[in-house]
GROMACS .gro file of C-alpha atoms in nm:
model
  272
    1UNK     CA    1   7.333   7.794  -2.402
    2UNK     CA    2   7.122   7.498  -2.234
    3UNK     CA    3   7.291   7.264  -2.028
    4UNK     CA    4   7.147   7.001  -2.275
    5UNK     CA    5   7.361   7.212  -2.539
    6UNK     CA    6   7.630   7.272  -2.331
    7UNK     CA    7   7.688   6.864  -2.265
    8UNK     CA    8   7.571   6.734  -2.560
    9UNK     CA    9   7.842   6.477  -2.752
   10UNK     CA   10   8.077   6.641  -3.015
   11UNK     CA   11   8.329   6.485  -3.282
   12UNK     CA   12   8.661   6.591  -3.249
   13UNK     CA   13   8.880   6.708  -3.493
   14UNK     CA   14   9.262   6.778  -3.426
   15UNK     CA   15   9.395   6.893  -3.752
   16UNK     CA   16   9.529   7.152  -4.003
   17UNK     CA   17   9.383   7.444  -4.143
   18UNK     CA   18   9.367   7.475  -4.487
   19UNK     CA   19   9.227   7.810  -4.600
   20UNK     CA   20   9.070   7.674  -4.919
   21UNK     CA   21   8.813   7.444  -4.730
   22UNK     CA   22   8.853   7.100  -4.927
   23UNK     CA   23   9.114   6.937  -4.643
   24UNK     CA   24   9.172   6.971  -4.278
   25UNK     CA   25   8.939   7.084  -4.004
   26UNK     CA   26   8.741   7.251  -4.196
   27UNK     CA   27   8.651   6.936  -4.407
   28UNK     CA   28   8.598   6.746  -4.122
   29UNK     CA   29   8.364   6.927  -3.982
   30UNK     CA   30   8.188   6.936  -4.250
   31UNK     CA   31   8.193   6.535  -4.263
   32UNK     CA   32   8.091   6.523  -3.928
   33UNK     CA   33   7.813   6.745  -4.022
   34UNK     CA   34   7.641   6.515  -4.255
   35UNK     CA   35   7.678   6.256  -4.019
   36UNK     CA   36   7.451   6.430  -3.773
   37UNK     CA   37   7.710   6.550  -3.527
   38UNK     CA   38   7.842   6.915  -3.410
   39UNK     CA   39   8.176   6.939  -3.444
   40UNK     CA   40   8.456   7.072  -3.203
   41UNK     CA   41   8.812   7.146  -3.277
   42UNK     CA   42   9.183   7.193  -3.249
   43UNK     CA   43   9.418   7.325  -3.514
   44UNK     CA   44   9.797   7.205  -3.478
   45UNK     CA   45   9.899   7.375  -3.817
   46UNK     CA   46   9.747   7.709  -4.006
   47UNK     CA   47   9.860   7.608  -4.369
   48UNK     CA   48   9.914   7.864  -4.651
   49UNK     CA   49   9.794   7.682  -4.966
   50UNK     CA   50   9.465   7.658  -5.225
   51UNK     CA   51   9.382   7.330  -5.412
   52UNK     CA   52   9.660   7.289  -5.626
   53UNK     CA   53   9.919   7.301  -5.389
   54UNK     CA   54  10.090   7.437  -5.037
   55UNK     CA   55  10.318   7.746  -5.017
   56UNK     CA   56  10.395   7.756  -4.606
   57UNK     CA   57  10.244   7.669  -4.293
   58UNK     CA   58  10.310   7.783  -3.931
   59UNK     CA   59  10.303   7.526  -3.663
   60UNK     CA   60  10.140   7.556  -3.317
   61UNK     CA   61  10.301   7.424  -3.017
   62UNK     CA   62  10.216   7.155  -2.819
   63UNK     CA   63  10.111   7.390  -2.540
   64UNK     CA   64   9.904   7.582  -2.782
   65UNK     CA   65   9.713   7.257  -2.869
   66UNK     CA   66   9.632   7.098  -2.575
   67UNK     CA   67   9.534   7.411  -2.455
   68UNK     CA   68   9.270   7.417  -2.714
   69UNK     CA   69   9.169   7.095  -2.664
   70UNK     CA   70   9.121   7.105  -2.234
   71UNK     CA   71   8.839   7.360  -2.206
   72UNK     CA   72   8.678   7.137  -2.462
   73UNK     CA   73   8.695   6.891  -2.207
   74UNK     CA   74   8.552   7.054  -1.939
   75UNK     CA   75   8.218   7.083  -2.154
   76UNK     CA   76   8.156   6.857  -2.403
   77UNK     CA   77   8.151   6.460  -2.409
   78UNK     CA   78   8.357   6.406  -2.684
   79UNK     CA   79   8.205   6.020  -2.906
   80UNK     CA   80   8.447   6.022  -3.163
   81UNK     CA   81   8.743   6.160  -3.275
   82UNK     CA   82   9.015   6.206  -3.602
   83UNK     CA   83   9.363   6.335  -3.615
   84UNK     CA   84   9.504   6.504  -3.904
   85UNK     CA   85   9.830   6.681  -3.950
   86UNK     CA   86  10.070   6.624  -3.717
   87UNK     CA   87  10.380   6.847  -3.786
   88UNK     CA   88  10.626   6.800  -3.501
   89UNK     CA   89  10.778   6.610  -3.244
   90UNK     CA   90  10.634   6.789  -2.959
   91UNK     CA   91  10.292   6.824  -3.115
   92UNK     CA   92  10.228   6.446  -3.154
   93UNK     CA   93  10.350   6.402  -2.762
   94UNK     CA   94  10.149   6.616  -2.650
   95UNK     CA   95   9.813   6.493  -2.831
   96UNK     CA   96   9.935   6.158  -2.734
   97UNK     CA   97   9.923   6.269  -2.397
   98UNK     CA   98   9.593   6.370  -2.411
   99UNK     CA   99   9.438   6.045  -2.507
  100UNK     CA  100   9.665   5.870  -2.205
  101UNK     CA  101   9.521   6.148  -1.947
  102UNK     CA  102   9.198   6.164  -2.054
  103UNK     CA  103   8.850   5.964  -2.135
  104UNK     CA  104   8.887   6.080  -2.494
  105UNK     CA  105   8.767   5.798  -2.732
  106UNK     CA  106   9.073   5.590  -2.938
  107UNK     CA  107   9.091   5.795  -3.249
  108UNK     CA  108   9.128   5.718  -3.584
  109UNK     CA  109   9.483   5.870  -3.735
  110UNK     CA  110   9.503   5.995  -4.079
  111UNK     CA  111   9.900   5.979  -4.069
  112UNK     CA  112   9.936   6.275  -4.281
  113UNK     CA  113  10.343   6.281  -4.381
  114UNK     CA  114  10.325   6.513  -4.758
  115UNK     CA  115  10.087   6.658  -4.929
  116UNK     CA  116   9.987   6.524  -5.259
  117UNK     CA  117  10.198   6.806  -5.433
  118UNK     CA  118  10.488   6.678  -5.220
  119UNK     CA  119  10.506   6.955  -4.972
  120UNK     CA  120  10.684   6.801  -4.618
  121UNK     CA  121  10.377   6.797  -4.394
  122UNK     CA  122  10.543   6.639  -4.067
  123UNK     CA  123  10.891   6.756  -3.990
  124UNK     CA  124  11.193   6.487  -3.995
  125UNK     CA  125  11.126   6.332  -3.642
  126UNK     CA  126  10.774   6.380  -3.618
  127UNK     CA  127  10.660   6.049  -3.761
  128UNK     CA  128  10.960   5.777  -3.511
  129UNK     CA  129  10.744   5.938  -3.211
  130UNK     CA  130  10.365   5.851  -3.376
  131UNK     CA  131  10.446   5.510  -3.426
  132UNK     CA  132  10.601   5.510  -3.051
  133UNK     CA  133  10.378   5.744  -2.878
  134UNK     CA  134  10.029   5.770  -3.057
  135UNK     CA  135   9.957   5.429  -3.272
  136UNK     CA  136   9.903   5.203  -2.988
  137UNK     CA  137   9.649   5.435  -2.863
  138UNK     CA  138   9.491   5.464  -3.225
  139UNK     CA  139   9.138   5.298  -3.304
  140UNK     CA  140   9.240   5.268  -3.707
  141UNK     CA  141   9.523   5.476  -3.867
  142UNK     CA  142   9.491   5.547  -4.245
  143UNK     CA  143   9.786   5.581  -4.437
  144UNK     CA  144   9.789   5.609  -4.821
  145UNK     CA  145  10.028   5.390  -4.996
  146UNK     CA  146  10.338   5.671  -4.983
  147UNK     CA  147  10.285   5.701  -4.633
  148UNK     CA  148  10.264   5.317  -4.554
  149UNK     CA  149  10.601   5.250  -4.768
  150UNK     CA  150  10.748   5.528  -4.548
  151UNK     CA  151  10.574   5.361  -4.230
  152UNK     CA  152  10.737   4.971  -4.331
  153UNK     CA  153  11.039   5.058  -4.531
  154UNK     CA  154  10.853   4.837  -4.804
  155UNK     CA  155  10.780   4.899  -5.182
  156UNK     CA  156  10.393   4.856  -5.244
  157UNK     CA  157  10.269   4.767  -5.578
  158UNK     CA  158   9.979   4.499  -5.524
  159UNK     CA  159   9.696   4.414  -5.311
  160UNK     CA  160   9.941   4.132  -5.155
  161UNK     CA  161  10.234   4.443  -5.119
  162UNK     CA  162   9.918   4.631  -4.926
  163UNK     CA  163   9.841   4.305  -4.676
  164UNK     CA  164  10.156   4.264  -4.560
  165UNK     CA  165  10.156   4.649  -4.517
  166UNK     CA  166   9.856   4.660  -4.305
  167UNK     CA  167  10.017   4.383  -4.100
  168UNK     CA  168  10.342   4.531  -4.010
  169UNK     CA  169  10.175   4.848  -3.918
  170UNK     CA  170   9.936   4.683  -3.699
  171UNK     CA  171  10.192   4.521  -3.508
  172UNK     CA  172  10.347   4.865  -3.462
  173UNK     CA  173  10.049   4.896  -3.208
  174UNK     CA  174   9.780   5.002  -3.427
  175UNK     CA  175   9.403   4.849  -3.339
  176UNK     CA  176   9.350   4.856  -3.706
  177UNK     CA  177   9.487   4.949  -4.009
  178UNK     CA  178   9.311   5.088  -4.360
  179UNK     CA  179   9.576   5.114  -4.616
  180UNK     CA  180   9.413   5.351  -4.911
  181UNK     CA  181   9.512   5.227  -5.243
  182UNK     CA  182   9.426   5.536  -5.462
  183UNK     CA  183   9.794   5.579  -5.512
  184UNK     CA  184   9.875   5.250  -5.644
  185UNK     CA  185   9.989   5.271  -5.982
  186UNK     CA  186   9.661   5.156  -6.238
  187UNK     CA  187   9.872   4.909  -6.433
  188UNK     CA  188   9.990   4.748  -6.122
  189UNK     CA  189   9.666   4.728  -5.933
  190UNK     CA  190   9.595   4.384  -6.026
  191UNK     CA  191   9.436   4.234  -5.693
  192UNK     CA  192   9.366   3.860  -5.646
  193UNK     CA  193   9.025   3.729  -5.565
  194UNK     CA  194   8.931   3.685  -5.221
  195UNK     CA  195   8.860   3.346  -5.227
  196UNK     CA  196   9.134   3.091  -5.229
  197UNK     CA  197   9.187   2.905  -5.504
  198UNK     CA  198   9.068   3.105  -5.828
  199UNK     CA  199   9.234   3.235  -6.094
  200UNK     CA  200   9.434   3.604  -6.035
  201UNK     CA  201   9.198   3.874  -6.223
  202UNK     CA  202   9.314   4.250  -6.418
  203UNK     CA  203   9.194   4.512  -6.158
  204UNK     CA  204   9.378   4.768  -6.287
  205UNK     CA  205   9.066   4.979  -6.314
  206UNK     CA  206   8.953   4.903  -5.930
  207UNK     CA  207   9.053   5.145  -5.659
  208UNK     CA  208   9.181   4.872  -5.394
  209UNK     CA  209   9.142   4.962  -4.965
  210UNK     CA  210   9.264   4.696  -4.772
  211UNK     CA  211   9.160   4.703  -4.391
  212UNK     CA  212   9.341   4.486  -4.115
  213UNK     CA  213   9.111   4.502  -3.824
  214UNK     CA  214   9.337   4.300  -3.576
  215UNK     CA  215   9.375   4.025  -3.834
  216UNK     CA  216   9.073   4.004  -3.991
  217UNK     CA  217   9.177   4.122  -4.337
  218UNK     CA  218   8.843   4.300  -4.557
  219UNK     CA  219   8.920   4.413  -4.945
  220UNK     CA  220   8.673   4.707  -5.053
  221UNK     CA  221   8.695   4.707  -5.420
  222UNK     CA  222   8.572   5.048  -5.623
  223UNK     CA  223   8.575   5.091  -5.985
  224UNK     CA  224   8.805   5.431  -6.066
  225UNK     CA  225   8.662   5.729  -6.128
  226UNK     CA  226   8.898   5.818  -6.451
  227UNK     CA  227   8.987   6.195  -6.449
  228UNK     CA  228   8.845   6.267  -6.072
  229UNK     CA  229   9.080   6.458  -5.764
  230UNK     CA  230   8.900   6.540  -5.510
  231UNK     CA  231   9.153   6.786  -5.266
  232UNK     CA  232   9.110   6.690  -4.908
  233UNK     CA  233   8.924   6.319  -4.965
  234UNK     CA  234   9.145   6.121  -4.744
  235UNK     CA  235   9.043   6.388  -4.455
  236UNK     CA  236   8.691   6.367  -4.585
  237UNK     CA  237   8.753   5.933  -4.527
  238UNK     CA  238   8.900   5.927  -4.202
  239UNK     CA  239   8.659   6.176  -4.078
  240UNK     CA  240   8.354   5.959  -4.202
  241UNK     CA  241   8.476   5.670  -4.041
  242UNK     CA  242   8.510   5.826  -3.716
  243UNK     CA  243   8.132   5.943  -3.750
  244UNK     CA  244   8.089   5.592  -3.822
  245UNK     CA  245   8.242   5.455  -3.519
  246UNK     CA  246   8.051   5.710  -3.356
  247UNK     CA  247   7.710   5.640  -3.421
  248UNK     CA  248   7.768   5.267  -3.314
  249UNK     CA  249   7.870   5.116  -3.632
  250UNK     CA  250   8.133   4.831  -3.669
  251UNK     CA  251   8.497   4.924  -3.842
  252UNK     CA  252   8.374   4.731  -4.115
  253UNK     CA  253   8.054   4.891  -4.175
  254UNK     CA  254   8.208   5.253  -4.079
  255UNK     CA  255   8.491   5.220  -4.373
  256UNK     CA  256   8.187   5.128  -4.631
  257UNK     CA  257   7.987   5.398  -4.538
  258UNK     CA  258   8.275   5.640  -4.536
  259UNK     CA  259   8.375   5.493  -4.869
  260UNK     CA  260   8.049   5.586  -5.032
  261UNK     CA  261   8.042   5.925  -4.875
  262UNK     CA  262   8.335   6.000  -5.062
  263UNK     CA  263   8.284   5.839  -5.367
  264UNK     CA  264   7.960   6.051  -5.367
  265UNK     CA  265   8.129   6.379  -5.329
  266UNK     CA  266   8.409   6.292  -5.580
  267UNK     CA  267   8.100   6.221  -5.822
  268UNK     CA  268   7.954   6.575  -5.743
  269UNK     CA  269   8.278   6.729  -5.772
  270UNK     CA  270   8.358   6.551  -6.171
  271UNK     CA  271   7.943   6.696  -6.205
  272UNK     CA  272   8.025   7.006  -6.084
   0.00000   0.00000   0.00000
């Protein structure tokens, strides 16, 4: 290995593993791939499961991760980074630790809680201690709608529902917050236009993301793909955002892009 090689700039991933491919580190670094970067990595969780749904995991320690992560560290400058699963207590301390000790960049926090099958991703604990420990150290966190009504303690069932949302998280300590509405229920997804003053519209058949970017409030409005699941996408978005931020591009502009990255694959997938 060169020294160029050797201290070139990597994306981070500190995630799952997911045998199948389509979520955790091995979808990110893929993302991170077709964004132009190498990718390094830490797994906090091997995962037994395929695309349909999760049978078991086992859980590394937080010694076990940081461990990974150090000698990383010692090579690489790391210009982005993304957080996935999260399972326990002692696992989000210690990665928490690591961005307090170190010069790694503020990451962005896909606040994985349950799979979409319902499996328990983060044991009963796990989450009191991100919103403590890790948040205020997080660039953007990226809940779905299930995990931002388990974040607030509120029901969400509108774009207005997903504002105040992104709010209360933010003031949790969050620099930003992306609340993915592909879990709000069609007939309920009626959104109000941005602009003060006109008439409520039907949305029902718009996928609604509502980003709080310390309280500048942007709406990114996508028509549904009807019939399309794409295993692993909200992975797939918070590591294209981080690629974003990485390359130099605003929150704003690094959501959009990540946006259409996805959409794109989801397309290819319904193709396929």
């Amino acid at each position: 290995m060169t020294q160029s090689e050797s201290t070139a700039e990597r994306a981070l991933t500190i995630a799952g593993f997911d045998p199948s491919g389509g979520a955790g580190v091995l979808a990110d670094v893929r993302t991170f791939a077709a964004f132009g970067f190498q990718a390094v990595a830490a797994i906090t969780s091997v995962t037994f499961q395929n695309t349909a749904r999760i049978f078991g995991a086992v859980h590394q320690t937080g010694e076990a991760v940081r461990a990974q992560v150090l000698p990383l560290l010692e090579e690489y400058g790391i210009i982005c980074a993304k957080l996935g699963m999260l399972p326990t207590r002692e696992v989000v301390s210690e990665v928490a630790r690591l961005f307090q000790e170190t010069d790694l960049p503020r990451p962005v926090v896909d606040a994985v809680t349950r799979s979409s099958s319902g499996q328990r991703l983060m044991e009963e604990g796990a989450l009191a201690v991100l919103v403590k420990e890790l948040l205020p150290l997080a660039q953007l966190v990226t809940p779905n709608i299930p995990e931002a009504e388990t974040l607030t303690g509120i029901i969400i069932t509108s774009e207005t529902d997903m504002r105040r949302a992104a709010a209360i998280i933010r003031e949790m300590g969050a620099g930003a917050v992306l609340i993915k509405g592909g879990h709000l229920r069609a007939q309920e997804a009626v959104g109000r236009r941005q602009t003060a003053g006109e008439k409520t519209e039907d949305r029902s058949g718009e996928a609604i993301d509502v980003l709080d970017n310390e309280g500048k409030v942007t709406v990114f409005r996508e028509r549904r793909i009807r019939g399309a699941e794409l295993h692993g996408s909200g992975c797939i978005l918070s590591a294209a955002i981080a690629a974003g931020l990485g390359k130099g591009l605003t929150l704003e502009d690094s959501v959009g892009a990540a946006k259409s990255f996805v959409l794109e694959a989801i397309r290819n997938s319904v193709r396929g």
